[in-house]
Amino acid sequence: MTTKTTKPDTYAIAWRLPLIVWQGLFFVGPLLFMVAMSFFLVKNYRMEVALQFSNWQRMLSKDFFWDAYFFTLWLALLATIITSLVAFPASYFLAFKASERLRRWAIFFLIIPFFTSYLVRIFAWQVILAQSGVINAGLSYLGLGPWQMLNTQFGTMVGYLVLCLPLAVILQTFSLANIDKRLVEAAHNLGCGRLRTVFTVVVPLAKTGLIVAAVFCFILSFGDFVSPYYLGGSKPPTLSIMIVDTSKSGQQWPRAAVVAIMMIVTLLVVAFTAIGFAYRKRGK
Amino acid sequence: MAEPLVVFDNVVKRFGTFEAVKRMNFEIREGEFLAFMGPSGCGKTTTLRMLAGLEQPTEGDIRLAGKSLLDVKPHERDTPMVWQSLALFPFLNARENVEFGLKMRGMDKPARRRKALDWLERLGIGEFAERDVNSLSGGQRQRVALARALVTEPKILLLDEPLSALDAHLVIRMQGVLTKLQRELGITFVYVTHSQSEAFAMADRVVIMSKGEIAQIGSARDIYRTPASRFVAEFVGRNNIFAGTVNAAGNVETPAGTFTLDGKARPGDKVSFVVAADVVSLSVTKPAAPNVFTAQLISEEFVGSMVTLFFEAPGDTEVKVQVQERSLEGIPREPGQTLFLSFDPSHAHILKG
Ligand SMILES: Nc1ncnc2c1ncn2[C@@H]1O[C@H](COP(=O)(O)OP(=O)(O)O)[C@@H](O)[C@H]1O
Ligand SMILES: [Mg+2]
């Protein structure tokens, strides 16, 4: 009697191998190295392998770290809220009021910004927001201004919106367009007015998509370096700016690793909590 | 007589150039159970949606209790609907779904909760009040949808093929539930269906629609015995249709035989007439009656104690005969058996057009 042995599926493994190798080489490997590095020491501008908690102690006991941490958290939350609120009416219009044709064109134009590098777009905004820039030129023509917009939190926020808004509108539009229109009609039929229906029926139905869009906004702006640096003037610093500063000044790579790990942990916690909430089934 | 509850006055509905509803005029009486029946795509749902305000008529006026509804927004009308898809809110549990309409009316929390539970109890699903609607069976969801529409005690309830997704045995059960509710509450029910048995079993009056037009309005009995057109006669299905030419003696010559219609036909005319399946008599020997013809038994079908026999008469004429099973004693019923069929001239109804 012969027993059939299951051959390892070489075909499937061969296809997956590149991805596994890539992820191992360029994601898991560096991540583990970074965790290890956060316990290294720096002496005479050179890193030495060690297992010391001094970097962690030093960073987490300093006010400047926690100030930057909560400042970054606050900026990212604000950007998430503003983006979600600004995007929603536009997405609502595209999903419910616009014709199929208009919706297609709008999605197309929302994708166009991704054709150019984010950095290039932010440089363009520098020109627009500068003291002698386009907006202030217009304002002074009206006898107003100039207003300081560049190198302020306002500037950072503009950058975050440039980064997040197109994506947020696209994600929100898709989730709203997927809503069963009969449920909206059923709400009207049961005496629920138009605006009230938006909050009592439309938002709960599109909940998952709306939260996913918000999570993307948070992740993108929490980790962003470009906007706070070029539009926000890096003062006060965000965590991404702090990583650059720390690693440059005195080769403190281990301390920069501590900041990076704190950022990754924060993003993981926020993303998991939000996605869990998005897909939470009500009741038992 | 009092003004009818709802009046459709020359209502037309066009989608682009397509006329979904063509100049409709009809009334709905207070407290009646009115069913709209017709093939799929004939405009039943559109008619109902216009009454609920979810579709605006292109022409004409709709009045509810004497007042025009044209400028009344859907959420300001008291015309709750039970949807073909049920349209229960998936993010609310059964009780919260039922409470929805009350909440919109500003009823306070304890009162609306009590009321919702009362209705769920009344419809026999009180124990499922806190359940997710997606975890309920089709029949239970159906009851939640009914409770949600009825909880605000409307004067009129709209139902769009509410039973079409249910199993056959549940359909019969729910028909009983619906007719009982309608009697007890005295609410006007406007019921849309493509199912003849549902319409005929429940409705006081039935509106037969065809391609956006009303083909006939009447009681089930009227429509069954005296269909207004060949379309209605064929749609109703339990009719036998004979077509032929009237001879000089005033009798109709058809492939199945020559029949007298008591002078209801004019010599020389081409006529069609219907004879309901339940007024045709059967016998083994030729009876001494008018309008006797022979036909061959093809098959039979049982529904409860009733049996429908399918015959073929000369000239490929299909003939259906519906009788009580026990009245068939002594009549051989093997397929291929030739029997004598007959009907009284007074039961023949001449079709117009
Ligand atoms: N929103 C709409 N736009 C275009 N055509 C429609 C629309 N709603 C319904 N129709 C058309 O109107 C006709 C009647 O539809 P409907 O009232 O839903 O029929 P029924 O309910 O009798 O099956 C159908 O031919 C359908 O395609
Ligand atoms: Mg329909």
Coordinates of C-alpha atoms in Angstrom, one line a residue, chain B residues 2-129:
Chain B
A2 CA -67.4 61.0 2.2
E3 CA -64.3 61.9 0.1
P4 CA -62.2 58.9 -0.5
L5 CA -59.0 58.7 1.5
V6 CA -56.7 58.9 -1.5
V7 CA -57.4 60.2 -5.0
F8 CA -55.1 59.8 -8.0
D9 CA -56.2 62.5 -10.4
N10 CA -54.7 62.1 -14.0
V11 CA -51.4 61.0 -12.6
V12 CA -48.6 60.5 -15.1
K13 CA -45.0 59.5 -14.3
R14 CA -42.3 59.6 -16.9
F15 CA -38.6 58.6 -16.5
G16 CA -37.0 60.6 -19.3
T17 CA -39.2 59.7 -22.2
F18 CA -40.3 56.4 -20.8
E19 CA -43.9 56.5 -19.4
A20 CA -43.9 54.2 -16.4
V21 CA -47.4 55.3 -15.3
K22 CA -49.9 56.4 -17.9
R23 CA -52.7 58.8 -16.8
M24 CA -54.0 57.0 -13.8
N25 CA -57.3 57.8 -12.1
F26 CA -58.5 55.9 -9.1
E27 CA -59.6 56.2 -5.5
I28 CA -58.7 54.4 -2.4
R29 CA -61.5 54.1 0.2
E30 CA -60.9 54.6 3.9
G31 CA -60.3 51.3 5.6
E32 CA -60.1 49.1 2.6
F33 CA -57.5 46.6 1.6
L34 CA -56.5 47.5 -1.9
A35 CA -54.1 45.4 -3.9
F36 CA -52.2 46.4 -7.0
M37 CA -51.4 43.4 -9.1
G38 CA -49.7 43.1 -12.4
P39 CA -46.6 41.7 -14.1
S40 CA -43.2 42.9 -13.2
G41 CA -42.3 46.3 -14.6
C42 CA -45.9 47.5 -15.0
G43 CA -45.5 50.4 -12.7
K44 CA -46.8 49.1 -9.3
T45 CA -43.9 50.2 -7.3
T46 CA -43.8 53.6 -9.0
T47 CA -47.4 54.2 -8.1
L48 CA -46.8 53.3 -4.5
R49 CA -43.7 55.5 -4.4
M50 CA -45.6 58.4 -5.7
L51 CA -48.1 58.0 -2.8
A52 CA -45.2 58.0 -0.4
G53 CA -43.6 61.0 -2.0
L54 CA -40.4 59.2 -3.0
E55 CA -41.3 59.9 -6.6
Q56 CA -42.9 63.1 -7.9
P57 CA -45.7 62.7 -10.5
T58 CA -44.8 64.3 -13.9
E59 CA -48.4 65.3 -14.3
G60 CA -51.6 65.2 -12.3
D61 CA -52.4 65.4 -8.6
I62 CA -52.5 63.0 -5.7
R63 CA -54.8 63.9 -2.8
L64 CA -54.8 62.4 0.7
A65 CA -57.9 63.2 2.8
G66 CA -58.8 66.0 0.3
K67 CA -55.4 67.7 0.5
S68 CA -52.9 67.7 -2.4
L69 CA -49.7 65.9 -1.6
L70 CA -47.6 67.5 -4.4
D71 CA -45.8 70.0 -2.1
V72 CA -45.6 67.6 0.9
K73 CA -42.1 66.2 1.5
P74 CA -41.8 62.4 2.0
H75 CA -40.8 62.8 5.7
E76 CA -43.9 65.1 6.3
R77 CA -46.3 62.5 4.9
D78 CA -47.8 59.8 7.2
T79 CA -47.5 57.0 4.7
P80 CA -45.2 54.4 6.1
M81 CA -44.1 51.7 3.8
V82 CA -43.1 48.0 4.1
W83 CA -40.4 47.5 1.5
Q84 CA -39.8 44.6 -0.8
S85 CA -36.2 44.5 0.6
L86 CA -37.6 45.3 4.1
A87 CA -35.0 48.1 4.3
L88 CA -34.4 47.5 8.0
F89 CA -31.6 49.6 9.5
P90 CA -28.7 47.1 10.0
F91 CA -27.0 49.3 12.7
L92 CA -30.1 49.1 14.9
N93 CA -31.6 46.1 16.7
A94 CA -35.2 45.0 16.2
R95 CA -36.6 47.2 19.0
E96 CA -34.6 50.3 17.8
N97 CA -35.8 49.8 14.3
V98 CA -39.4 49.8 15.5
E99 CA -38.7 52.9 17.7
F100 CA -37.3 54.9 14.7
G101 CA -40.5 56.5 13.6
L102 CA -41.5 57.3 17.1
K103 CA -38.1 58.9 17.8
M104 CA -38.6 61.1 14.7
R105 CA -41.9 62.2 16.1
G106 CA -40.2 63.3 19.3
M107 CA -41.7 60.7 21.6
D108 CA -39.7 60.3 24.9
K109 CA -37.5 57.3 25.4
P110 CA -39.5 55.2 27.9
A111 CA -42.8 55.8 26.0
R112 CA -41.4 54.8 22.7
R113 CA -39.6 51.8 24.1
R114 CA -42.8 50.5 25.7
K115 CA -44.7 51.1 22.4
A116 CA -42.1 49.3 20.3
L117 CA -42.1 46.3 22.7
D118 CA -45.9 46.2 22.6
W119 CA -45.9 46.0 18.8
L120 CA -43.1 43.4 18.7
E121 CA -45.1 41.4 21.2
R122 CA -48.3 41.8 19.2
L123 CA -46.6 40.4 16.1
G124 CA -45.2 37.5 18.2
I125 CA -41.5 38.4 18.2
G126 CA -41.2 40.1 21.6
E127 CA -38.5 37.8 22.6
F128 CA -36.3 39.0 19.7
A129 CA -36.5 42.7 20.6

